[in-house]
PDB file of C-alpha atoms in Angstrom:
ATOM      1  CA  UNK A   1      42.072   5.390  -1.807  1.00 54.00           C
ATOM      2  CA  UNK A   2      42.702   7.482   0.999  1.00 69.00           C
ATOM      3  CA  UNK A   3      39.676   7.911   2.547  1.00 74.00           C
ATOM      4  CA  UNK A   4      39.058   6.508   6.089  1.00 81.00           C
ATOM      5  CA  UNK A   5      36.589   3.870   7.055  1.00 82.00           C
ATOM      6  CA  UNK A   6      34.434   6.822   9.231  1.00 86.00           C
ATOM      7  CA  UNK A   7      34.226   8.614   6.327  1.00 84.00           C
ATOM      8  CA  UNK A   8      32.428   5.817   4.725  1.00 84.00           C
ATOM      9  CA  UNK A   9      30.504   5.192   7.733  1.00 87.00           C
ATOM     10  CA  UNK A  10      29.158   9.235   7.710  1.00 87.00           C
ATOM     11  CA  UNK A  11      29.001   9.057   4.192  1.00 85.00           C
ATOM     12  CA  UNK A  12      26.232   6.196   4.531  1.00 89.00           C
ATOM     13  CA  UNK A  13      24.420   8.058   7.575  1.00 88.00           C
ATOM     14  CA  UNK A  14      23.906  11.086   5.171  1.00 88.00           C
ATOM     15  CA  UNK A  15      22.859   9.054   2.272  1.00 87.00           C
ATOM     16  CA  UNK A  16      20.470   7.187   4.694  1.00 89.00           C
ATOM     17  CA  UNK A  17      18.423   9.651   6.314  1.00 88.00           C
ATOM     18  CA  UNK A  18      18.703  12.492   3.667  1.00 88.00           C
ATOM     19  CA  UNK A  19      19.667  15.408   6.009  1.00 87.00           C
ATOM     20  CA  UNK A  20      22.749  16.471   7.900  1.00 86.00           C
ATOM     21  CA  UNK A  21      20.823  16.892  11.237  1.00 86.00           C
ATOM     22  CA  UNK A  22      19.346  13.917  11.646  1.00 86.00           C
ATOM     23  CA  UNK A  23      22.602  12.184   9.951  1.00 86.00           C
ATOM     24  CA  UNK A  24      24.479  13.693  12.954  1.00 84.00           C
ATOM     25  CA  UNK A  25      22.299  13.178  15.325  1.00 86.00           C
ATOM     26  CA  UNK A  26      22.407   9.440  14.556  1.00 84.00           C
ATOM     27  CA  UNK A  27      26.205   9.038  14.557  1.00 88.00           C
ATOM     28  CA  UNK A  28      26.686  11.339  17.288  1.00 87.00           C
ATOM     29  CA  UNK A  29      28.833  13.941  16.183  1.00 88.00           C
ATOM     30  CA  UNK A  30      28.434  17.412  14.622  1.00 89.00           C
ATOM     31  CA  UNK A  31      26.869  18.664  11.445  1.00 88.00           C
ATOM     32  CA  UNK A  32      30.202  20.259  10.594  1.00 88.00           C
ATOM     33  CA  UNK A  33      31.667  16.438  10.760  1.00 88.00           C
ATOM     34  CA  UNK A  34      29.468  14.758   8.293  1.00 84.00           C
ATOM     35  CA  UNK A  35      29.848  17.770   5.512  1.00 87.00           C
ATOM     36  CA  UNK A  36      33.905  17.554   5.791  1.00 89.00           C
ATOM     37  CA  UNK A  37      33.021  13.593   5.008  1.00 86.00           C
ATOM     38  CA  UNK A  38      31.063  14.027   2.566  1.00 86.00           C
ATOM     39  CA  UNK A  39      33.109  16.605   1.063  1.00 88.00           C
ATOM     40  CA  UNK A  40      35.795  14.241   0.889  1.00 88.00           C
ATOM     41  CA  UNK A  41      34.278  11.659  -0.292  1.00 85.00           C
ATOM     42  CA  UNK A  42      33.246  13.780  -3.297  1.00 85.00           C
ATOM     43  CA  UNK A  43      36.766  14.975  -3.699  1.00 87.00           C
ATOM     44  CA  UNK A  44      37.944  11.093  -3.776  1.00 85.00           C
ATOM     45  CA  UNK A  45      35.874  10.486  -6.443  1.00 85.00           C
ATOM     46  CA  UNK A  46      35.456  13.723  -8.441  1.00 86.00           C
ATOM     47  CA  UNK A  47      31.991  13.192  -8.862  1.00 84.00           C
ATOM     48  CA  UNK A  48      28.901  15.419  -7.540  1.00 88.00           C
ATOM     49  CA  UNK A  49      26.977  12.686  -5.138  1.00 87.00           C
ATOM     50  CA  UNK A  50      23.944  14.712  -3.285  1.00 89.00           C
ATOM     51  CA  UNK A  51      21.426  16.870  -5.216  1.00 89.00           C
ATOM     52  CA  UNK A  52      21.344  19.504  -1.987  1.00 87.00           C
ATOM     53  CA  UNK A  53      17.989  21.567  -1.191  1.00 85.00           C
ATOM     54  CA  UNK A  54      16.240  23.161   1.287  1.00 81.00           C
ATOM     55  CA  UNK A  55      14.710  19.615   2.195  1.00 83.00           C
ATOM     56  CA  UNK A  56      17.426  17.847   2.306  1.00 85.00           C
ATOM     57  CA  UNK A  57      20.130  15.881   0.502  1.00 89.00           C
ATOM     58  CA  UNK A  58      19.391  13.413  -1.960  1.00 89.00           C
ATOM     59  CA  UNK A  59      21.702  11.021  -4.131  1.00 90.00           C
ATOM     60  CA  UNK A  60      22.902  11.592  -7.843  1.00 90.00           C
ATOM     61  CA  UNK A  61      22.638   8.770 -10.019  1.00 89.00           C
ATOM     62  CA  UNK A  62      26.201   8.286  -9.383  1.00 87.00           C
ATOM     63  CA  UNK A  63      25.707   8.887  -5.685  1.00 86.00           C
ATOM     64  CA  UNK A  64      23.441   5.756  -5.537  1.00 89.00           C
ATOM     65  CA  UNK A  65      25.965   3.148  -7.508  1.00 89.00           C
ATOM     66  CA  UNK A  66      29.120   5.090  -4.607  1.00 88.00           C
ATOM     67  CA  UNK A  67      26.102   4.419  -2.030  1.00 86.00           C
ATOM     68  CA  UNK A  68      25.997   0.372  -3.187  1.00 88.00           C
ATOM     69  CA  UNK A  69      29.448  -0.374  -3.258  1.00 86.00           C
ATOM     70  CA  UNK A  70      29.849   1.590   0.150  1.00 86.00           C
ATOM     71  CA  UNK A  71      27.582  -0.227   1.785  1.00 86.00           C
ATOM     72  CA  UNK A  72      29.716  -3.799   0.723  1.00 84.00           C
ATOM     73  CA  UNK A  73      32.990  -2.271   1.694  1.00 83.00           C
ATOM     74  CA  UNK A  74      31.270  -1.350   5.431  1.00 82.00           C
ATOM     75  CA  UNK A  75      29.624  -5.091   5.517  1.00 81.00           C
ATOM     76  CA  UNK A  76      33.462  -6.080   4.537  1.00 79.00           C
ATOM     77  CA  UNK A  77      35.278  -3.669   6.996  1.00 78.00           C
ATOM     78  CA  UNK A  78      32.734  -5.428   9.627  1.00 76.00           C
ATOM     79  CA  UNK A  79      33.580  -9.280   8.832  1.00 75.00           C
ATOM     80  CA  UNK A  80      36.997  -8.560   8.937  1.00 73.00           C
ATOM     81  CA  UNK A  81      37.049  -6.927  12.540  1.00 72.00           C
ATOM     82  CA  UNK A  82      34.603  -9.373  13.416  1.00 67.00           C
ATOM     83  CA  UNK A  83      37.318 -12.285  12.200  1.00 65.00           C
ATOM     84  CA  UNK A  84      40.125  -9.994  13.759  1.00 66.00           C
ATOM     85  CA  UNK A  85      38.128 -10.148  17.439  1.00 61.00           C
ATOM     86  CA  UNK A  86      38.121 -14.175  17.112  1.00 58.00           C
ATOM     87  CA  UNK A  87      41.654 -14.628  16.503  1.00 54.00           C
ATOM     88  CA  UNK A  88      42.169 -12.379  19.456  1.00 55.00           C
ATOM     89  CA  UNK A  89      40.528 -14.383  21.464  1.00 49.00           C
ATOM     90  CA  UNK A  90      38.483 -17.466  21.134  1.00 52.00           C
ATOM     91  CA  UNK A  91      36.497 -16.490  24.319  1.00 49.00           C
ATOM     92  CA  UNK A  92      36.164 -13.058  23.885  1.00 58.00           C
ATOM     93  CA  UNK A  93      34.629 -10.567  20.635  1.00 76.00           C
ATOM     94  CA  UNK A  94      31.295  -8.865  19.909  1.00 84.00           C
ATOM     95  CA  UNK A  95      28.088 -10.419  19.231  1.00 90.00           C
ATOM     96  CA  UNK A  96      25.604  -7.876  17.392  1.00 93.00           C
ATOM     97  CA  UNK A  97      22.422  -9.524  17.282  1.00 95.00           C
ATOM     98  CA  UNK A  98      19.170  -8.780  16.252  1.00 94.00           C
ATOM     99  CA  UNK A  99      15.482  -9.687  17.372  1.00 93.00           C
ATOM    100  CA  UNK A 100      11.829  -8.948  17.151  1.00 87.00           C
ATOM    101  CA  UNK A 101      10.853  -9.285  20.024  1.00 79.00           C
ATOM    102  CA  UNK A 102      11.966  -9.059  24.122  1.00 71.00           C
ATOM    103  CA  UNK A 103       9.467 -11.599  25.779  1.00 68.00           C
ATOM    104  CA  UNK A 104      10.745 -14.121  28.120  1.00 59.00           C
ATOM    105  CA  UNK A 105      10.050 -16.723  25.449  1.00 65.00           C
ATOM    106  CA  UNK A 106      12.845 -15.079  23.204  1.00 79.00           C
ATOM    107  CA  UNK A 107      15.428 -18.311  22.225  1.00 87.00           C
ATOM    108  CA  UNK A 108      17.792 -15.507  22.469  1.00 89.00           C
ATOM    109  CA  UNK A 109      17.853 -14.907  25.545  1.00 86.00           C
ATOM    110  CA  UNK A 110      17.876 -18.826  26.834  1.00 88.00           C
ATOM    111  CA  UNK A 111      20.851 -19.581  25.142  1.00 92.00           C
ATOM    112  CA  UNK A 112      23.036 -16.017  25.532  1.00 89.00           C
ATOM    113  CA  UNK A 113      22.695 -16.672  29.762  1.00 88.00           C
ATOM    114  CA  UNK A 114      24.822 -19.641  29.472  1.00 89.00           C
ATOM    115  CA  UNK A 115      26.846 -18.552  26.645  1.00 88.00           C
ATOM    116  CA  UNK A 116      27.791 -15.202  28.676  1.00 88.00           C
ATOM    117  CA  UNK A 117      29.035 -17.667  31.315  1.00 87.00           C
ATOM    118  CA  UNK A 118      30.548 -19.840  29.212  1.00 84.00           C
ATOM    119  CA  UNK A 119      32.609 -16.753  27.898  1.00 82.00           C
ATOM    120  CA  UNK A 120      33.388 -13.912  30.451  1.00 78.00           C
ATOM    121  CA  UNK A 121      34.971 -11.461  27.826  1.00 79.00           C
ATOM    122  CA  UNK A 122      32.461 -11.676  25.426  1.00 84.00           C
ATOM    123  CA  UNK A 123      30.154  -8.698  24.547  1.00 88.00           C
ATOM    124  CA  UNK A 124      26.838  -8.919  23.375  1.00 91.00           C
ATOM    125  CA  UNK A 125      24.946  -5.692  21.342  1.00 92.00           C
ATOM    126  CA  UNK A 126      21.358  -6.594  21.113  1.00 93.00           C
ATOM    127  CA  UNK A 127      19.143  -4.629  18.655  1.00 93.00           C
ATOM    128  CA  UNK A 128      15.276  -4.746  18.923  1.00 90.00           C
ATOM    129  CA  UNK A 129      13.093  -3.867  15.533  1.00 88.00           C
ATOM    130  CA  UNK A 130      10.899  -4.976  12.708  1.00 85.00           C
ATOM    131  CA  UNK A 131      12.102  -8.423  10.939  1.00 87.00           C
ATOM    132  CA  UNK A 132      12.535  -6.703   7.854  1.00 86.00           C
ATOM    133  CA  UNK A 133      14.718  -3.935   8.981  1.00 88.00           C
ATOM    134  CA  UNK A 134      16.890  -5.960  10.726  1.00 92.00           C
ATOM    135  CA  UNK A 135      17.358  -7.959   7.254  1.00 92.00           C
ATOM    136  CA  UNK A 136      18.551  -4.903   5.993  1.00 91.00           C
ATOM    137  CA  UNK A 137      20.895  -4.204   8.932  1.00 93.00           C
ATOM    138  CA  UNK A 138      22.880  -7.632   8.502  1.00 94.00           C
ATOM    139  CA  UNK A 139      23.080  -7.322   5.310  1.00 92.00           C
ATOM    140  CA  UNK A 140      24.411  -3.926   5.419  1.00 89.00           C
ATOM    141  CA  UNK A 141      27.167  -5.259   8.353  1.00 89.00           C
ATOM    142  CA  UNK A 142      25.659  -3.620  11.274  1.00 91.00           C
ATOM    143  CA  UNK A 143      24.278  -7.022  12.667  1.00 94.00           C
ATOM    144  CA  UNK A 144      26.086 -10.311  12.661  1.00 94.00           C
ATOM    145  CA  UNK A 145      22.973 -12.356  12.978  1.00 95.00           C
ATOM    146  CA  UNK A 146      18.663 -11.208  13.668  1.00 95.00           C
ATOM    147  CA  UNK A 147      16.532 -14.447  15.190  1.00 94.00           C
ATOM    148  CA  UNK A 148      13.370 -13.000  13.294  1.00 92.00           C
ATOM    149  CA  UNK A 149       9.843 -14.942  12.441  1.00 91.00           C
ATOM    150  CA  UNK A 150       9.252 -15.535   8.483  1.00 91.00           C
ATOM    151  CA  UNK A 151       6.639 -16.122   7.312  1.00 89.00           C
ATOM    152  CA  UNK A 152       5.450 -17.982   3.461  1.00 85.00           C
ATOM    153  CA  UNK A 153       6.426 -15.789   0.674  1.00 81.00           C
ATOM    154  CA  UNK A 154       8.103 -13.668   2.997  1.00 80.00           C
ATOM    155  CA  UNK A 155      11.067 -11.921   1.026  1.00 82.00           C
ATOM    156  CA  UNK A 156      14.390 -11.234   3.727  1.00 83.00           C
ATOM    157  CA  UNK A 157      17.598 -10.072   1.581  1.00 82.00           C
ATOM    158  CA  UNK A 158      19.650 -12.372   4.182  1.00 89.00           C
ATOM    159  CA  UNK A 159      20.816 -15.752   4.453  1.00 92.00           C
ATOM    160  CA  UNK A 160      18.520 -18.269   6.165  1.00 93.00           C
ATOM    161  CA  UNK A 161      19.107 -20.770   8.803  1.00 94.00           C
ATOM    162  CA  UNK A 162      16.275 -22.429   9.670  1.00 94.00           C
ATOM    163  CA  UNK A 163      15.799 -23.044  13.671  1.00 93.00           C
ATOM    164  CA  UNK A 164      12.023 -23.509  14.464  1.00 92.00           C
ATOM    165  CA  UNK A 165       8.570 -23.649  13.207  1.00 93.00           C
ATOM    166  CA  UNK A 166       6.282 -21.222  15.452  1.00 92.00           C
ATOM    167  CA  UNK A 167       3.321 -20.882  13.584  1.00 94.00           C
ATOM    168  CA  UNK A 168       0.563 -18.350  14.379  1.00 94.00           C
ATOM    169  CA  UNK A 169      -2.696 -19.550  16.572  1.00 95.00           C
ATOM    170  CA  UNK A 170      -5.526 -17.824  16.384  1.00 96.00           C
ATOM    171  CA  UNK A 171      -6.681 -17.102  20.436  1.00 97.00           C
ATOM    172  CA  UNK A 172      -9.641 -15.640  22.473  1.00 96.00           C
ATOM    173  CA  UNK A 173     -10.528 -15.171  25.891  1.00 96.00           C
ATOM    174  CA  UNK A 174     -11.986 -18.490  27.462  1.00 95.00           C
ATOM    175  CA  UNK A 175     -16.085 -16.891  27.545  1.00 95.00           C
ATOM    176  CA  UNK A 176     -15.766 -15.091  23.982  1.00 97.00           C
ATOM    177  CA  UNK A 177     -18.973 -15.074  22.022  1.00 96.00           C
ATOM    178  CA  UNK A 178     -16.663 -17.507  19.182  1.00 96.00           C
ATOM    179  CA  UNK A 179     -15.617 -19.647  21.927  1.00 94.00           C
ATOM    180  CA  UNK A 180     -18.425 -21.046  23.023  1.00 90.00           C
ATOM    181  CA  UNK A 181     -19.780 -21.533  19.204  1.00 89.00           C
ATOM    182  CA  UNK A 182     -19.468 -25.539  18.265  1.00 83.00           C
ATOM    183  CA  UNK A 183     -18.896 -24.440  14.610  1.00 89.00           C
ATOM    184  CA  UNK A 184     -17.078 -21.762  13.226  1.00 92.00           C
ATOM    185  CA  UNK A 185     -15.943 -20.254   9.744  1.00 92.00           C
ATOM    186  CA  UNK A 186     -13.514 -17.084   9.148  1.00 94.00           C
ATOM    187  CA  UNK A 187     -16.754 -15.276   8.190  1.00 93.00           C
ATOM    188  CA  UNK A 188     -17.785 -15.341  11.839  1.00 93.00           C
ATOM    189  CA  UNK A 189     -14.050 -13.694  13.086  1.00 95.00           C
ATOM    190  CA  UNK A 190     -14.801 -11.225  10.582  1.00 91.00           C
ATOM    191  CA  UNK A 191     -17.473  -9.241  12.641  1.00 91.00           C
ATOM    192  CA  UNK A 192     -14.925  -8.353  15.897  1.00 96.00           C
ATOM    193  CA  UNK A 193     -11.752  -6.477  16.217  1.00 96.00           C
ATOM    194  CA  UNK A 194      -8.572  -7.415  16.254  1.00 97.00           C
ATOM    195  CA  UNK A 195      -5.164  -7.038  18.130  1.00 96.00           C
ATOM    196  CA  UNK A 196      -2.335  -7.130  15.936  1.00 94.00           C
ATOM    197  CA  UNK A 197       0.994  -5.417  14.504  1.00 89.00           C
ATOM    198  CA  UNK A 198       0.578  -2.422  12.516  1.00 88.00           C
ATOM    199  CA  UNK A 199      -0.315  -2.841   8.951  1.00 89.00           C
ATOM    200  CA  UNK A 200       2.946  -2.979   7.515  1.00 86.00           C
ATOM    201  CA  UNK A 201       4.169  -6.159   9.516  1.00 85.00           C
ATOM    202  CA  UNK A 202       4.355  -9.378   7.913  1.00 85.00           C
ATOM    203  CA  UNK A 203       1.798 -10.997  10.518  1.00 87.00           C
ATOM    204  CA  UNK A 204      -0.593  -8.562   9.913  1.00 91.00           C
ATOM    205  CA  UNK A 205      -0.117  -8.673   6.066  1.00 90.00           C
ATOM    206  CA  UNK A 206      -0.569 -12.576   6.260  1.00 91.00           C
ATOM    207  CA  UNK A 207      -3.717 -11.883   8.281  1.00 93.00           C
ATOM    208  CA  UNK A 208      -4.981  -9.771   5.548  1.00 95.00           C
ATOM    209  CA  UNK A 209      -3.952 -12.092   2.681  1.00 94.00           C
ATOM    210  CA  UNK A 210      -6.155 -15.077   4.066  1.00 95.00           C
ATOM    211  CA  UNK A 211      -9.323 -12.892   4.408  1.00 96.00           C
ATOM    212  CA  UNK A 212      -8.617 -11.522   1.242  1.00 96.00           C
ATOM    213  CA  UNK A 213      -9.133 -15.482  -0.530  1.00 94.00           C
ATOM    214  CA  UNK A 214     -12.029 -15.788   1.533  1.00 95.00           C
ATOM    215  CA  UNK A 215     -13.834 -12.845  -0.392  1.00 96.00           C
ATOM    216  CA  UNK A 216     -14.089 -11.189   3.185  1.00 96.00           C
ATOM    217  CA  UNK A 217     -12.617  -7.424   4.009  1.00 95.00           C
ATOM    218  CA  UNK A 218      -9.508  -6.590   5.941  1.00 94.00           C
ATOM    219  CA  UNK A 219      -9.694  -7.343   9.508  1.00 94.00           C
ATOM    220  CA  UNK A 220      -9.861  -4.179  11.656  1.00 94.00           C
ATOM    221  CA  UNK A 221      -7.301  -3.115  14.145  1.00 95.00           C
ATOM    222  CA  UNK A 222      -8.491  -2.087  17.191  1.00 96.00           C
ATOM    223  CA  UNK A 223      -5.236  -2.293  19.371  1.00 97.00           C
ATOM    224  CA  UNK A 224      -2.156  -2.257  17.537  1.00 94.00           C
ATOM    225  CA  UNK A 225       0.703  -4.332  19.280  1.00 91.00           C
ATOM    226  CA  UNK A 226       4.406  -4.942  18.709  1.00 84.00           C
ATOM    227  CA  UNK A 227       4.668  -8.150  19.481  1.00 82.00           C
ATOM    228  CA  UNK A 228       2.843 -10.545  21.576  1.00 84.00           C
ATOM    229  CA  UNK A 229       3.223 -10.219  25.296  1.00 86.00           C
ATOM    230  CA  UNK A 230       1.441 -11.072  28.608  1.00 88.00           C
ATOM    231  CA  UNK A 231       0.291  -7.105  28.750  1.00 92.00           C
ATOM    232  CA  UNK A 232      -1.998  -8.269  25.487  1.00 92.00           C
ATOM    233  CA  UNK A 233      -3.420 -10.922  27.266  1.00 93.00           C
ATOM    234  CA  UNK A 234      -4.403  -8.996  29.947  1.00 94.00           C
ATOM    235  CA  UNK A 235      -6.202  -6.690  27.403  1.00 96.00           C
ATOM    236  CA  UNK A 236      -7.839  -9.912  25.610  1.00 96.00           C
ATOM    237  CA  UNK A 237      -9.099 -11.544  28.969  1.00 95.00           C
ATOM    238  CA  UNK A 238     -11.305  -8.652  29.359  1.00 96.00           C
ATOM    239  CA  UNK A 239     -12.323  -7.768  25.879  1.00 97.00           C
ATOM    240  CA  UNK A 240     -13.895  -9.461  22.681  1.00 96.00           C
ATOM    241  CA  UNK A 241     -11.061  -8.619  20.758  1.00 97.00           C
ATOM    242  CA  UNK A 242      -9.039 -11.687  18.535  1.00 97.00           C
ATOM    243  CA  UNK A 243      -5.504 -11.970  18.626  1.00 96.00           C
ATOM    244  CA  UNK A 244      -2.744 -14.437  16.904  1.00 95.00           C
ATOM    245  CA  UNK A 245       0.085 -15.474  18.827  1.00 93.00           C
ATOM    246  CA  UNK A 246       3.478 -17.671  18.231  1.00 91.00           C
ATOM    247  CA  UNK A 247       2.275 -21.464  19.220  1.00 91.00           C
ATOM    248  CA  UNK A 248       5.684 -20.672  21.307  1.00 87.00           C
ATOM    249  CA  UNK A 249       3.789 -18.236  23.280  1.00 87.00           C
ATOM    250  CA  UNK A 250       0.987 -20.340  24.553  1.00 87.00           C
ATOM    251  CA  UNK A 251       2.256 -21.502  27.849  1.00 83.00           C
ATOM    252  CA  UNK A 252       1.501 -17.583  28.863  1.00 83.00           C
ATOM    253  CA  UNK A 253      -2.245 -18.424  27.875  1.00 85.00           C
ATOM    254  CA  UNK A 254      -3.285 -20.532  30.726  1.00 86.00           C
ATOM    255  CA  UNK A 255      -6.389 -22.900  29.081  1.00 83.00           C
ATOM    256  CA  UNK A 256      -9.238 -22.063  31.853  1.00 90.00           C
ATOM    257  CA  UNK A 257      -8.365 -18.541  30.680  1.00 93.00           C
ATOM    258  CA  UNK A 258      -8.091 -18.102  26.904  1.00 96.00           C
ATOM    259  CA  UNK A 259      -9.169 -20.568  24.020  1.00 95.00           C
ATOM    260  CA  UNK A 260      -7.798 -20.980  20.353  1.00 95.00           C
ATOM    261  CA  UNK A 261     -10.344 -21.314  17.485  1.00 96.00           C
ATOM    262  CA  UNK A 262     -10.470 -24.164  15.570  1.00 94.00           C
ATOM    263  CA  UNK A 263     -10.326 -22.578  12.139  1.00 94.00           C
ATOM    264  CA  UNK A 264      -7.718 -24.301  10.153  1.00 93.00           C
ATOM    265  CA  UNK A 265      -7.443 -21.009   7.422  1.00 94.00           C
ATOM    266  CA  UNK A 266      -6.065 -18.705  11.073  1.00 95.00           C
ATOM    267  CA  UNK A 267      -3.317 -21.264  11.878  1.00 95.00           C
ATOM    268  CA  UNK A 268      -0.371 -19.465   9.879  1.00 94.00           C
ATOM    269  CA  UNK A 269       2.918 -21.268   8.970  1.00 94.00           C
ATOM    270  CA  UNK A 270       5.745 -19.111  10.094  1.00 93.00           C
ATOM    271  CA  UNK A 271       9.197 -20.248  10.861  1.00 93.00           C
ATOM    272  CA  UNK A 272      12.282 -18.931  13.044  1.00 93.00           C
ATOM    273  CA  UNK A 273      14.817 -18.067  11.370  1.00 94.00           C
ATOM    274  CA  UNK A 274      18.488 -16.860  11.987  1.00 95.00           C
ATOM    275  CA  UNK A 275      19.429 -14.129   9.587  1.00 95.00           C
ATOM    276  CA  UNK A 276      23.211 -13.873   8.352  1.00 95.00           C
ATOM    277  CA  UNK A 277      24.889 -11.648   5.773  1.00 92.00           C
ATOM    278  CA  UNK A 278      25.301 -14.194   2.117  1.00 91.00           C
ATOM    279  CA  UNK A 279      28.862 -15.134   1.905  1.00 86.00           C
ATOM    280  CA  UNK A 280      30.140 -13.902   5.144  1.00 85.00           C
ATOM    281  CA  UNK A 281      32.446 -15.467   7.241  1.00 83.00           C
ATOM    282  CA  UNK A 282      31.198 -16.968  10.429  1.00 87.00           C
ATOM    283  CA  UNK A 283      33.276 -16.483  13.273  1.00 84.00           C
ATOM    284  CA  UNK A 284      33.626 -18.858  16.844  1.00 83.00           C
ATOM    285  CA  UNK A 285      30.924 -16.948  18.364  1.00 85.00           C
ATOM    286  CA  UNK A 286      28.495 -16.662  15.872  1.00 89.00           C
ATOM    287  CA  UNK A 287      28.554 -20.654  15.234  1.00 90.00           C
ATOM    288  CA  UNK A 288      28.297 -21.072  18.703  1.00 90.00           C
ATOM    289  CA  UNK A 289      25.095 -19.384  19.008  1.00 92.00           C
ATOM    290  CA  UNK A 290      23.571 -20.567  15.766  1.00 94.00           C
ATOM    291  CA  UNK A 291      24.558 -24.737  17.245  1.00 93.00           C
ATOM    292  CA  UNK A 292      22.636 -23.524  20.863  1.00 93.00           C
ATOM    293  CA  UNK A 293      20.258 -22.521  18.822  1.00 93.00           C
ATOM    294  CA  UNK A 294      19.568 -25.302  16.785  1.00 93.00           C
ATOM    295  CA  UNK A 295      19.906 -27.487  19.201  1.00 92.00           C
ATOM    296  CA  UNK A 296      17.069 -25.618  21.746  1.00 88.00           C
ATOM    297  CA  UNK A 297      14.977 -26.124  18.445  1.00 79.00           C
ATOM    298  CA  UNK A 298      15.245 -29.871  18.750  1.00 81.00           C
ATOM    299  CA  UNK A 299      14.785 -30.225  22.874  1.00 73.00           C
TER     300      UNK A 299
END
């Protein structure tokens, strides 16, 4: 085969976001570019592989099986410069990690300060986005590992490695109308607002699920958040909105300030979980991280 690994790599950006501009925009090179690639890619193969319109490009039956088997031969291409940059140098490489979040709290971030000490020529890539996304993105190759949340049920195309349970705590401010309430049921949370991810997310979704058991309607949205973050509890110390946040977050919730409910069904199992691609090889750096990791999990 004599077409190069960019072409691939253009090839895939194309097939991805279903138009040239936006395709070109994301790799960061001309329009002209991507249409020799994919022109040559076509010519390889002798097959027809985008259905073109005045929308857009979209894969041919046959462009979609190319597409699969692409997107293996880029995950391979990446392991084996990935394995290339260890033998180089056992100190040195590229770490492309992804994570949900960017709060202090991230395990992340306390164990890649010491390991960028540890390691002066190593270079770190970090890449912030949903958990399922960044499943995709490791499996694909363009992530060596994600730290991401999971929650029960939760489906994530990569491998697991277990490093931490952080469930999911349901909290008000410390004078909320449910906080000063001796009993409670999730009927009661189901008359005030909410802060919480965006529909789509998996916390949000879990959210929904339990009402959902309970007989009781969706919970509404009133401020849609990321993640959970210090700026949120500003928000919730001055509102009667109800929030869930990682059990890992609650030394940012001062108790004279904010209270969590005692309702058993709002205390959601979720686990942390590092993300690699099934059957890849793990090079020096990447175990090193995963063992800090593990072993933060423990202390």
């Amino acid at each position: 085969m004599s077409l190069a690994i960019r072409d691939i790599q253009y090839f895939l950006a194309v097939a991805k976001a279903g138009q040239l501009s936006s395709a070109a925009e994301a790799q960061g090179v001309t329009q002209p570019a991507l249409t020799k690639a994919v022109r040559r890619v076509e010519q390889e193969f002798g097959l027809q592989i985008f259905e073109r319109s005045v929308r857009g490009m979209t894969l041919t039956s046959a462009g979609l099986r190319l597409a699969e088997q692409m997107r293996r031969l880029q995950a391979n291409y990446a392991d084996t410069v990935l394995l290339a940059d260890a033998m180089r140098a056992q100190q040195a490489g590229l770490l492309r990690i992804g994570v949900t979040d960017t709060t202090a709290g991230n395990r992340i971030a306390a164990v890649l300060g010491p390991l960028l000490m540890q390691r002066p020529g190593l270079r770190v890539r970090v890449r912030v986005d949903r958990s399922d996304a960044l499943a995709v993105q490791v499996v694909e190759g363009e992530l060596d590992l994600a730290l991401v949340p999971a929650y029960e049920g939760q489906p994530l195309e990569a491998e697991r490695t277990k490093i931490d349970n952080d469930p999911m705590l349901p909290l008000v401010r410390a004078k909320h109308p449910l906080a000063l309430r001796s009993r409670l049921s999730l009927k009661d949370v189901a008359n005030f607002g909410w802060m919480t991810g965006p529909v789509h997310s998996a916390a949000y979704r879990a959210l929904e699920e339990i009402f959902a058991r309970h007989g009781l309607p969706p919970p509404t949205i009133v401020m849609q958040v990321p993640f959970a973050s210090e700026m949120n509890l500003s928000v919730l110390a001055t509102t009667d909105l109800v929030t869930l946040v990682p059990r890992s977050f609650m030394r940012h919730a001062p108790d004279h300030r904010f209270a969590v409910l005692p309702i058993a069904a709002l205390r959601i199992p979720r686990a942390v979980v590092l993300l690699s691609r099934p059957g890849s090889a793990w090079s020096p750096l990447m175990q090193t991280l995963r063992d800090n990791l593990l072993a933060l999990g423990r202390s």
